[in-house]
Structures are given as structure tokens and as C-alpha cells.
mmCIF file of N, CA and C in Angstrom:
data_model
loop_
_atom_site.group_PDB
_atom_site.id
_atom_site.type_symbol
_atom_site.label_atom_id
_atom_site.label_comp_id
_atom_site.label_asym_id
_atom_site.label_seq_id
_atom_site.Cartn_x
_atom_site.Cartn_y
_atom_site.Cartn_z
ATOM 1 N N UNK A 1 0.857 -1.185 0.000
ATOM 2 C CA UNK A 1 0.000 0.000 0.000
ATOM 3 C C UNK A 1 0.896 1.240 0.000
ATOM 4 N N UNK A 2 0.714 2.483 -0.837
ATOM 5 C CA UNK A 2 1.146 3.306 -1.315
ATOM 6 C C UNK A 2 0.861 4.431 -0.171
ATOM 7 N N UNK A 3 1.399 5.471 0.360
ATOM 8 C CA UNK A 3 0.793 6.529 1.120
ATOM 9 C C UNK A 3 -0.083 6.991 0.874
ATOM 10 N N UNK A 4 -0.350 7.580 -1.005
ATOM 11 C CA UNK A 4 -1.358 8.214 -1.249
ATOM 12 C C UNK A 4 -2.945 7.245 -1.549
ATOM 13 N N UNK A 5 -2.240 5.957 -1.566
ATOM 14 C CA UNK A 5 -3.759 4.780 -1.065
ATOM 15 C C UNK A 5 -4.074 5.431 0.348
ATOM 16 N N UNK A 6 -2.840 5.101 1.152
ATOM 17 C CA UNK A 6 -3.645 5.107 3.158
ATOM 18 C C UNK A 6 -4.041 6.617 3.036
ATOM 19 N N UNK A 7 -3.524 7.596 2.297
ATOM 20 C CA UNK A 7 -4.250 8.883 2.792
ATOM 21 C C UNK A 7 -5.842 9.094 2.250
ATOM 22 N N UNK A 8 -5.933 8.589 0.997
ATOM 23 C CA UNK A 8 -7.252 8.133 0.127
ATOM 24 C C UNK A 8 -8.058 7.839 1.552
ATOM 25 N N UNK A 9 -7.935 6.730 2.461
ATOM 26 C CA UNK A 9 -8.618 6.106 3.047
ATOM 27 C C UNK A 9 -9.164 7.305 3.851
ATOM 28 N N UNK A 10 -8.324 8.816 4.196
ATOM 29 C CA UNK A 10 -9.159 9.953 5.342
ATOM 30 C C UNK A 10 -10.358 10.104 4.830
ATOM 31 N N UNK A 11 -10.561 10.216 3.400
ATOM 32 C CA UNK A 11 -12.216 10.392 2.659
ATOM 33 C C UNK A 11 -13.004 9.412 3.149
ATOM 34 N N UNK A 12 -12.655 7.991 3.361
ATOM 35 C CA UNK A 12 -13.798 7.236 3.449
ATOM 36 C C UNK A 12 -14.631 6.702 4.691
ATOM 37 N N UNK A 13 -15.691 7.417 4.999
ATOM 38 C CA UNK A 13 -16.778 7.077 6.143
ATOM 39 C C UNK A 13 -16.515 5.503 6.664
ATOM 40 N N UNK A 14 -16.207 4.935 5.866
ATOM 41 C CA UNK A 14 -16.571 3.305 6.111
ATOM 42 C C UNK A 14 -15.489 2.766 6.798
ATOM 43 N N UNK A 15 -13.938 3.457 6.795
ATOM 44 C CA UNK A 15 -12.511 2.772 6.785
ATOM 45 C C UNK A 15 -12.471 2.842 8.569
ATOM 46 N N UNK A 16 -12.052 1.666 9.246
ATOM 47 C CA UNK A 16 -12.592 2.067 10.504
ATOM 48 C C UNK A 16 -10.832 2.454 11.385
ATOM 49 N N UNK A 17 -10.953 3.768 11.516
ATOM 50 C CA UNK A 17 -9.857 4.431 12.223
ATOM 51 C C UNK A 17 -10.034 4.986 12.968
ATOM 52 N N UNK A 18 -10.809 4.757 13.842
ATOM 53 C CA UNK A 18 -11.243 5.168 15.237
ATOM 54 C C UNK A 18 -11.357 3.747 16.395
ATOM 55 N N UNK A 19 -10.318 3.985 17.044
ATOM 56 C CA UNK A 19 -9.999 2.441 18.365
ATOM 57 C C UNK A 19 -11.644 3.390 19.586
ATOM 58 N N UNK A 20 -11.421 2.178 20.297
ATOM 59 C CA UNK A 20 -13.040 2.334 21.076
ATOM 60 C C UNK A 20 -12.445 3.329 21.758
ATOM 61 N N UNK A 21 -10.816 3.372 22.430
ATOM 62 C CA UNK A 21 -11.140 4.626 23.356
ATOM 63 C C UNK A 21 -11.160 6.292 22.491
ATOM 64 N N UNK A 22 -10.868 6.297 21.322
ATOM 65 C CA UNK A 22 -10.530 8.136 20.477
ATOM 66 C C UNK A 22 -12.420 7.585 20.276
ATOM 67 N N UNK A 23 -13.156 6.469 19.825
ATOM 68 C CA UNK A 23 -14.802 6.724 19.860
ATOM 69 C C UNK A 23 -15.164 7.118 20.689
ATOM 70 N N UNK A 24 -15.151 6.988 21.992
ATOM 71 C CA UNK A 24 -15.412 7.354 22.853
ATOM 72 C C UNK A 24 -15.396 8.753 23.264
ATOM 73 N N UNK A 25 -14.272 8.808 23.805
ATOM 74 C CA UNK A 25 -13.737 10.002 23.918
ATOM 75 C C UNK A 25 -14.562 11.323 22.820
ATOM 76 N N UNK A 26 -14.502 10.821 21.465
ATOM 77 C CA UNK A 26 -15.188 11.511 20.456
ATOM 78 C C UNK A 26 -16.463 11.976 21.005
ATOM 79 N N UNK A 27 -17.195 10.662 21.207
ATOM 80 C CA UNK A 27 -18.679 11.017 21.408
ATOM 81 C C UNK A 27 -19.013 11.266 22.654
ATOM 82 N N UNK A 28 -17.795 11.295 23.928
ATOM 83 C CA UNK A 28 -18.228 11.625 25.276
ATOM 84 C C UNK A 28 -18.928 10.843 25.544
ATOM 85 N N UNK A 29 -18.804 9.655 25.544
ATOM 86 C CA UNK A 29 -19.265 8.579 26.029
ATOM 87 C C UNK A 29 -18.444 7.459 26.692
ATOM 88 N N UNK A 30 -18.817 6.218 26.721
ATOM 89 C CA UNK A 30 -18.225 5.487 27.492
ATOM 90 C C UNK A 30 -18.007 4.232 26.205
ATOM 91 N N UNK A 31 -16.696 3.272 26.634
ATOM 92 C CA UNK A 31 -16.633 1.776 25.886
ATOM 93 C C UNK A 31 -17.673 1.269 26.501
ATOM 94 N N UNK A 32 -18.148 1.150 27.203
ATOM 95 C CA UNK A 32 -19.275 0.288 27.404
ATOM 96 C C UNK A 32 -20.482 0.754 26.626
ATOM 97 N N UNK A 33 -20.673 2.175 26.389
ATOM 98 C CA UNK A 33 -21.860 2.302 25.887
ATOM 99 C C UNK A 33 -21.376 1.980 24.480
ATOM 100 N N UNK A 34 -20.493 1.711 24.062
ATOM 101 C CA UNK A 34 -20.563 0.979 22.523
ATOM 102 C C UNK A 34 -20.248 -0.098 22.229
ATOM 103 N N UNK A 35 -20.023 -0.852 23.191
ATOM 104 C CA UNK A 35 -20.022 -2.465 23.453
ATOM 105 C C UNK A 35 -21.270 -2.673 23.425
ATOM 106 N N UNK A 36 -22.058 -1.967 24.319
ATOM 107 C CA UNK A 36 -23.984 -1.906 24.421
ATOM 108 C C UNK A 36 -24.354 -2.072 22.747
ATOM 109 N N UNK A 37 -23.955 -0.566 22.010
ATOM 110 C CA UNK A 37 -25.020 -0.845 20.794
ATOM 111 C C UNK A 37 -23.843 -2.078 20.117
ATOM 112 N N UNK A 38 -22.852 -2.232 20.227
ATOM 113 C CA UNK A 38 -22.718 -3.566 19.136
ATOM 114 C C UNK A 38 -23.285 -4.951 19.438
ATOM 115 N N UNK A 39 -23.402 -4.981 21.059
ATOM 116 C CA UNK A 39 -24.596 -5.942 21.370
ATOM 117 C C UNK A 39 -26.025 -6.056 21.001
ATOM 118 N N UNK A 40 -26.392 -5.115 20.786
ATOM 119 C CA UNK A 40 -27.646 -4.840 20.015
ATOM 120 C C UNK A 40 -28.048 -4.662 18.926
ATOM 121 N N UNK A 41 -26.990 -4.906 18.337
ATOM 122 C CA UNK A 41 -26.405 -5.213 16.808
ATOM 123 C C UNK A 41 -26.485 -3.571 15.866
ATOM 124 N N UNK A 42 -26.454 -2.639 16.448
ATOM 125 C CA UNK A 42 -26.620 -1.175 15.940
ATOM 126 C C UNK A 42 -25.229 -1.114 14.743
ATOM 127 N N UNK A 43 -24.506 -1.351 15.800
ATOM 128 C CA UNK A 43 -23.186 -1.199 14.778
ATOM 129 C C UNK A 43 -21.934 -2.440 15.007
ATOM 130 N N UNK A 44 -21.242 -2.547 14.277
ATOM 131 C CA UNK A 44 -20.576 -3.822 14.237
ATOM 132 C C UNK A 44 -18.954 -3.549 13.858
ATOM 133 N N UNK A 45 -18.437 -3.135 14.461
ATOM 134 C CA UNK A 45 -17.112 -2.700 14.582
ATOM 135 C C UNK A 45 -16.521 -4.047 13.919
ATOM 136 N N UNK A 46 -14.940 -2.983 12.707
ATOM 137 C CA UNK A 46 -14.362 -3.770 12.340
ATOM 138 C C UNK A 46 -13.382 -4.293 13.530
ATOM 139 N N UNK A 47 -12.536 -5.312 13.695
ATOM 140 C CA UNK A 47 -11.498 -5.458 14.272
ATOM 141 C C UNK A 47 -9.924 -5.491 13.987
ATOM 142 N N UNK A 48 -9.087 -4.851 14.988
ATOM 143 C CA UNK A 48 -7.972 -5.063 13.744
ATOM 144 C C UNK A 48 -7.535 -6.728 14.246
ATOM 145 N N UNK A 49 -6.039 -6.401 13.372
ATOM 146 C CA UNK A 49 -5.245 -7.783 13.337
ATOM 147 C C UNK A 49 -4.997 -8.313 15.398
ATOM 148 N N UNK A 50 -5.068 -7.409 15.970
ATOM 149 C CA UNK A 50 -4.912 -7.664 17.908
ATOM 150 C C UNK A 50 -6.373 -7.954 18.030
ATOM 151 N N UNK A 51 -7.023 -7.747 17.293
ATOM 152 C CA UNK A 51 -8.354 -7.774 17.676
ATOM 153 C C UNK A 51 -9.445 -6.818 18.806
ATOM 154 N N UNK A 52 -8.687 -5.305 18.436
ATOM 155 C CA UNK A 52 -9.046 -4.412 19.015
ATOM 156 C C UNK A 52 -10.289 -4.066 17.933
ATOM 157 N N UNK A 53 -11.323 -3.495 18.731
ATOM 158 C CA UNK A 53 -12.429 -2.730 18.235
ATOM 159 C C UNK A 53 -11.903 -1.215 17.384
ATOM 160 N N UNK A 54 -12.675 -1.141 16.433
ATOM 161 C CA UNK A 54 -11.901 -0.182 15.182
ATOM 162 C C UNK A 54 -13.343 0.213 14.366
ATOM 163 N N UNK A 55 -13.831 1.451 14.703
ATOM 164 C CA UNK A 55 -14.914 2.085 14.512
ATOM 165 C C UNK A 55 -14.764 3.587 12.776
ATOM 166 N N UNK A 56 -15.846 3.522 12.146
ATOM 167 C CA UNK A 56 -15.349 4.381 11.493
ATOM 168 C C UNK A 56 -16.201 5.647 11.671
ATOM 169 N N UNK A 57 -16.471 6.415 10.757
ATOM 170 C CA UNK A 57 -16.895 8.153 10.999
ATOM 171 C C UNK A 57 -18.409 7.829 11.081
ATOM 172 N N UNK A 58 -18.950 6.546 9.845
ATOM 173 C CA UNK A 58 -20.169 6.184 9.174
ATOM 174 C C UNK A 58 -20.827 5.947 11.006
ATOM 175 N N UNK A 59 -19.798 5.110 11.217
ATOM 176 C CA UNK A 59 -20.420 4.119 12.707
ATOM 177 C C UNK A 59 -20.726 5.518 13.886
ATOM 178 N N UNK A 60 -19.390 5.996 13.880
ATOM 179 C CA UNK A 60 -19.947 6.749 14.787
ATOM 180 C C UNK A 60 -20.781 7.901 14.747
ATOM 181 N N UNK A 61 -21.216 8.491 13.601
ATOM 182 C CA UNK A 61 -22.757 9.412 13.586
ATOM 183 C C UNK A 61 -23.803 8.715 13.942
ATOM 184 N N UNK A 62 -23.476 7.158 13.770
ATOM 185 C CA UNK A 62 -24.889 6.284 14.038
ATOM 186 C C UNK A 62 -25.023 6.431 15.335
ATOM 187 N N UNK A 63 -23.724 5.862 16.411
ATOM 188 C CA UNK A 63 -23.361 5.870 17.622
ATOM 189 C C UNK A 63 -23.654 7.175 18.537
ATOM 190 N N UNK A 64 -23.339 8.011 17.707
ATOM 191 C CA UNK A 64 -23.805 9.830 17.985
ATOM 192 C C UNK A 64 -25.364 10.181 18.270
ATOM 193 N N UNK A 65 -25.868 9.014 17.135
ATOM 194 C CA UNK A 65 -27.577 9.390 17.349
ATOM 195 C C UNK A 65 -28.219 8.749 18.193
ATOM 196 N N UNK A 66 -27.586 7.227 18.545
ATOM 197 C CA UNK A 66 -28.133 6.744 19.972
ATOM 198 C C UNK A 66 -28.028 7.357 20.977
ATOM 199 N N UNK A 67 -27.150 7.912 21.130
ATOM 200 C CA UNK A 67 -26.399 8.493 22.433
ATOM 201 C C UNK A 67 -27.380 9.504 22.451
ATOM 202 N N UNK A 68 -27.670 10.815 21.381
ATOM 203 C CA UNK A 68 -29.063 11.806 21.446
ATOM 204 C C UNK A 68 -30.050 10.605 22.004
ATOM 205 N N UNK A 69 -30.699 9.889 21.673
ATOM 206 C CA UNK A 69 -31.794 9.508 22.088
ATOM 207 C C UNK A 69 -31.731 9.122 23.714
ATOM 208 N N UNK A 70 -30.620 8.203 24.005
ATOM 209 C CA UNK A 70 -30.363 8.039 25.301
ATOM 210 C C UNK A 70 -30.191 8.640 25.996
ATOM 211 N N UNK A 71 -29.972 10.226 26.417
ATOM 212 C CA UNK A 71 -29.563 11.419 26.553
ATOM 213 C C UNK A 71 -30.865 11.963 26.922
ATOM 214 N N UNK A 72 -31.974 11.546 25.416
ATOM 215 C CA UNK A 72 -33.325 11.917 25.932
ATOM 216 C C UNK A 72 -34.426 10.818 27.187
ATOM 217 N N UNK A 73 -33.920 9.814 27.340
ATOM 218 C CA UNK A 73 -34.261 9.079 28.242
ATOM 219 C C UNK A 73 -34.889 7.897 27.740
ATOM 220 N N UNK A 74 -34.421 7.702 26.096
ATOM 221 C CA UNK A 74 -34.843 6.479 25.647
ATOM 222 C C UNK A 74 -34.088 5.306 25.965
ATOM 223 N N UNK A 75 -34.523 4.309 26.960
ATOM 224 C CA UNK A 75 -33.701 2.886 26.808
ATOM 225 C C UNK A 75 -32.674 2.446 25.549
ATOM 226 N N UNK A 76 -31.653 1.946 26.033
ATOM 227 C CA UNK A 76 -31.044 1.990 24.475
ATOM 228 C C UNK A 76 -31.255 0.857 23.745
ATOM 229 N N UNK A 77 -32.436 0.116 24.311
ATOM 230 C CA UNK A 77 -32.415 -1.302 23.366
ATOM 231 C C UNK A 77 -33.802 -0.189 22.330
ATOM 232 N N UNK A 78 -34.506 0.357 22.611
ATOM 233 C CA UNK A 78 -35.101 1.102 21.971
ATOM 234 C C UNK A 78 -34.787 2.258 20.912
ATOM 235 N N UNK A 79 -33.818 2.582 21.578
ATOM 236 C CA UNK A 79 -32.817 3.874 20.552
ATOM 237 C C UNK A 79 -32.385 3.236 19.483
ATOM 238 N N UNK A 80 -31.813 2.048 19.969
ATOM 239 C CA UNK A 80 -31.132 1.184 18.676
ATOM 240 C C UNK A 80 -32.434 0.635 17.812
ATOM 241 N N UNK A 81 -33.606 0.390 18.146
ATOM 242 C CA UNK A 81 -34.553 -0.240 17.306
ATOM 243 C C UNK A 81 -34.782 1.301 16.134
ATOM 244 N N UNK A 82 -34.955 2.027 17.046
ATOM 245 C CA UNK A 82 -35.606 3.511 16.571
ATOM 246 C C UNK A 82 -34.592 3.674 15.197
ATOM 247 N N UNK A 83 -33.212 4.018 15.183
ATOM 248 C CA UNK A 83 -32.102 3.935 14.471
ATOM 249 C C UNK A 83 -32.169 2.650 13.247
ATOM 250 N N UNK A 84 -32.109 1.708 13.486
ATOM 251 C CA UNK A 84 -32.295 0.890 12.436
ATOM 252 C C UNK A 84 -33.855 0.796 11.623
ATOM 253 N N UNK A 85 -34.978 1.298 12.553
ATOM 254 C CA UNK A 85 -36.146 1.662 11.887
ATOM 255 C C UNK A 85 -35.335 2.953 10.638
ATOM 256 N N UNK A 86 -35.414 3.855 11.311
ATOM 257 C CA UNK A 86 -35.047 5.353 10.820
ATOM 258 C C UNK A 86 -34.222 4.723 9.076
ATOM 259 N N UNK A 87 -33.773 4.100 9.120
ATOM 260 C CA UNK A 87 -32.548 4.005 8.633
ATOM 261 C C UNK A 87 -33.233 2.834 7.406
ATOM 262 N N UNK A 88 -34.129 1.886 7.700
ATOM 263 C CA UNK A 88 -34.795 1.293 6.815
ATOM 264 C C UNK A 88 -35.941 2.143 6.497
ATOM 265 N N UNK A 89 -36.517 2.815 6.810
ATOM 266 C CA UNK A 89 -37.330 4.208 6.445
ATOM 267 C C UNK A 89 -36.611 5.010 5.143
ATOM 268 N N UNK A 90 -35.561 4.682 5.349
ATOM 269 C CA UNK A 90 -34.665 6.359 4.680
ATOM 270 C C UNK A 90 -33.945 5.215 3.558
ATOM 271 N N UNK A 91 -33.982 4.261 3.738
ATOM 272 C CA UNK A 91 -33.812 3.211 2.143
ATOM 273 C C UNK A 91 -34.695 2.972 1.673
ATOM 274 N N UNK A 92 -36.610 2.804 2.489
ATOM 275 C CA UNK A 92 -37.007 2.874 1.514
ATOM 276 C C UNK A 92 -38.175 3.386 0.332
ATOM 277 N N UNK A 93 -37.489 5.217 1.094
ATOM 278 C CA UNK A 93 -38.249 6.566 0.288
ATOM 279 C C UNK A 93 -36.799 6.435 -0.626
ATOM 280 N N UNK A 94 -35.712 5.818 -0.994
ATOM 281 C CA UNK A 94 -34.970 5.695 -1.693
ATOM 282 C C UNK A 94 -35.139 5.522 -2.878
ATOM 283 N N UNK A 95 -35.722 4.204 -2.350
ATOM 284 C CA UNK A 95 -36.126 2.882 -3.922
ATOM 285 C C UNK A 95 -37.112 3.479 -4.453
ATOM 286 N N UNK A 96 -37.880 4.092 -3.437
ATOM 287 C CA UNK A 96 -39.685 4.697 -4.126
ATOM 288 C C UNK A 96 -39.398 5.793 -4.654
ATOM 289 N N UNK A 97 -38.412 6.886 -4.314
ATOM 290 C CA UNK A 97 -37.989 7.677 -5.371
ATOM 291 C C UNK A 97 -37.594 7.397 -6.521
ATOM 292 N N UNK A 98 -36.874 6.105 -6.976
ATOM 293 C CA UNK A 98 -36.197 5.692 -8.031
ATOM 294 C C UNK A 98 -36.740 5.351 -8.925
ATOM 295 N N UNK A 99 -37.782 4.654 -8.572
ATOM 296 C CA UNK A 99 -38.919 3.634 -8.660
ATOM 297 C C UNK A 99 -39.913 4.826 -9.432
ATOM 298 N N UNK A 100 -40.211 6.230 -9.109
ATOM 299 C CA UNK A 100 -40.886 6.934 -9.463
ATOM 300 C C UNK A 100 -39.876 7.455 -10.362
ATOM 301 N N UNK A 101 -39.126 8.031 -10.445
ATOM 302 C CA UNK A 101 -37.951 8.704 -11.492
ATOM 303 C C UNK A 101 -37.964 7.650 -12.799
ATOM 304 N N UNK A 102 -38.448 6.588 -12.625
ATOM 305 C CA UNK A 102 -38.278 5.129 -13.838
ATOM 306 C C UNK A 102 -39.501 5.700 -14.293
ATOM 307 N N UNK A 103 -40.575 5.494 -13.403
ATOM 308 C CA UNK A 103 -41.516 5.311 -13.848
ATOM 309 C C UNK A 103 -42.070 6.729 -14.889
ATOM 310 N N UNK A 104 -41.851 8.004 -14.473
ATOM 311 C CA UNK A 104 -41.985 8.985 -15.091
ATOM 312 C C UNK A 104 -41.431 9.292 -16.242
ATOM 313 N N UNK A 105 -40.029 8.558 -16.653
ATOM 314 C CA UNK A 105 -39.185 8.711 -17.280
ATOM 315 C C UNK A 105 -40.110 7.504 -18.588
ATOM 316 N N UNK A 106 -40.244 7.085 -18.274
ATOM 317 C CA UNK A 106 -40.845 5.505 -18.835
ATOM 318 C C UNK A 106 -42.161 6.187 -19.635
ATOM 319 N N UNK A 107 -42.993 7.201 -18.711
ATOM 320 C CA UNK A 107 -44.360 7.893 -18.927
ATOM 321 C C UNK A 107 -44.041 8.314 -20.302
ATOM 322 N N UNK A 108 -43.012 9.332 -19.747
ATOM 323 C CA UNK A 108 -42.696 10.754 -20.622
ATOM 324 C C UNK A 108 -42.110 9.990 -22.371
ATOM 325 N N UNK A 109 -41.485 8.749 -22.372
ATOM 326 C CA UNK A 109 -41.217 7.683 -23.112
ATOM 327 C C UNK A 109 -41.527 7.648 -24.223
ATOM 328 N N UNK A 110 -42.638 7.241 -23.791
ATOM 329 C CA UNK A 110 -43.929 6.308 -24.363
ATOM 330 C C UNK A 110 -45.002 7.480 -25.140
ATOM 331 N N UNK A 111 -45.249 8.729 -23.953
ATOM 332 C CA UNK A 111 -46.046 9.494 -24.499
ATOM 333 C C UNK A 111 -46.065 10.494 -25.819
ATOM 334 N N UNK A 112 -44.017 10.344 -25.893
ATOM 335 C CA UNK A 112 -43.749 11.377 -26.803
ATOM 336 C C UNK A 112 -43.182 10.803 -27.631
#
């Protein structure tokens, strides 16, 4: 791997370069409270080669939004349901947008 590959990787949400304690610390929270949502399957930390927990930017806005809800006094087995609702909600006004963009496109087609 080339430097300007590993520096490529600062762009990407997904690349997980955040160890549980800089997540933490980030979100002012605790390792336990993100041991919690990966128990609850919210988020699923890569691991490295020691087999340390290794979080990325993507994970932790998710991690960011439990923590708002828990904050508001939602249980977090609930925050985490709420979050993965939210989140299959928001994939799928996705498809139904797409789904309509075909379909109009398809209209406009045919009609002219």
C-alpha cells in the first residue's frame, strides 16, 4: 500500500480508524456504551489484526444518534430499534424515489 492509497482512506466514512477509546472520547461517552449498541447489533465494529475494536466516521454518527436519544431518556435497546427503523425508512423513500424517477421517465417515453 502506497501513502497516497492510506491517505485516500481519510475520505472514506466506512474505513474504521477510530480504536473504542478516540470513539469514545469523540462522542463523550463510554466503551461500554458501545459495546452496548454492538450488542444490540446497531453497529458492528471492524477489528484489527490484535483484535481491538476499530470504529469508522459512518459508525460513529450512528453511535452519535443513539447516544441523542439516550440522553433523551430512551432505553437503548429502543434507541437502537428507533435507528435501524429510521434508517430502513430512509432506504425505503430511496427505492420509491427511483422507482418513481423510472416510472416517469418511462411515462414521458412512451407518451412522446
Amino acid at each position: 500500500m502506497t501513502a497516497d492509497d492510506s491517505f485516500g482512506r481519510l475520505d472514506d466514512d466506512d474505513y474504521p480508524a477510530y480504536t473504542m477509546g478516540r470513539a469514545a472520547e469523540m462522542l463523550g461517552t463510554t466503551p461500554a456504551f458501545l459495546r452496548a449498541l454492538g450488542e444490540h447489533r446497531l453497529i458492528t465494529p471492524l477489528r484489527s489484526e490484535g483484535g481491538h475494536r476499530r470504529y469508522s466516521r459512518y459508525q460513529l454518527r450512528i453511535a452519535a444518534r443513539a447516544r441523542e436519544l439516550v440522553d433523551q431518556g430512551t432505553p437503548i435497546e429502543a434507541a437502537c430499534r428507533i435507528i435501524i427503523l429510521e434508517d430502513q425508512l430512509e432506504e425505503a423513500q430511496r427505492i420509491n424515489a427511483e422507482y418513481r424517477a423510472a416510472a416517469e421517465s418511462e411515462s414521458r417515453r412512451t407518451a412522446g
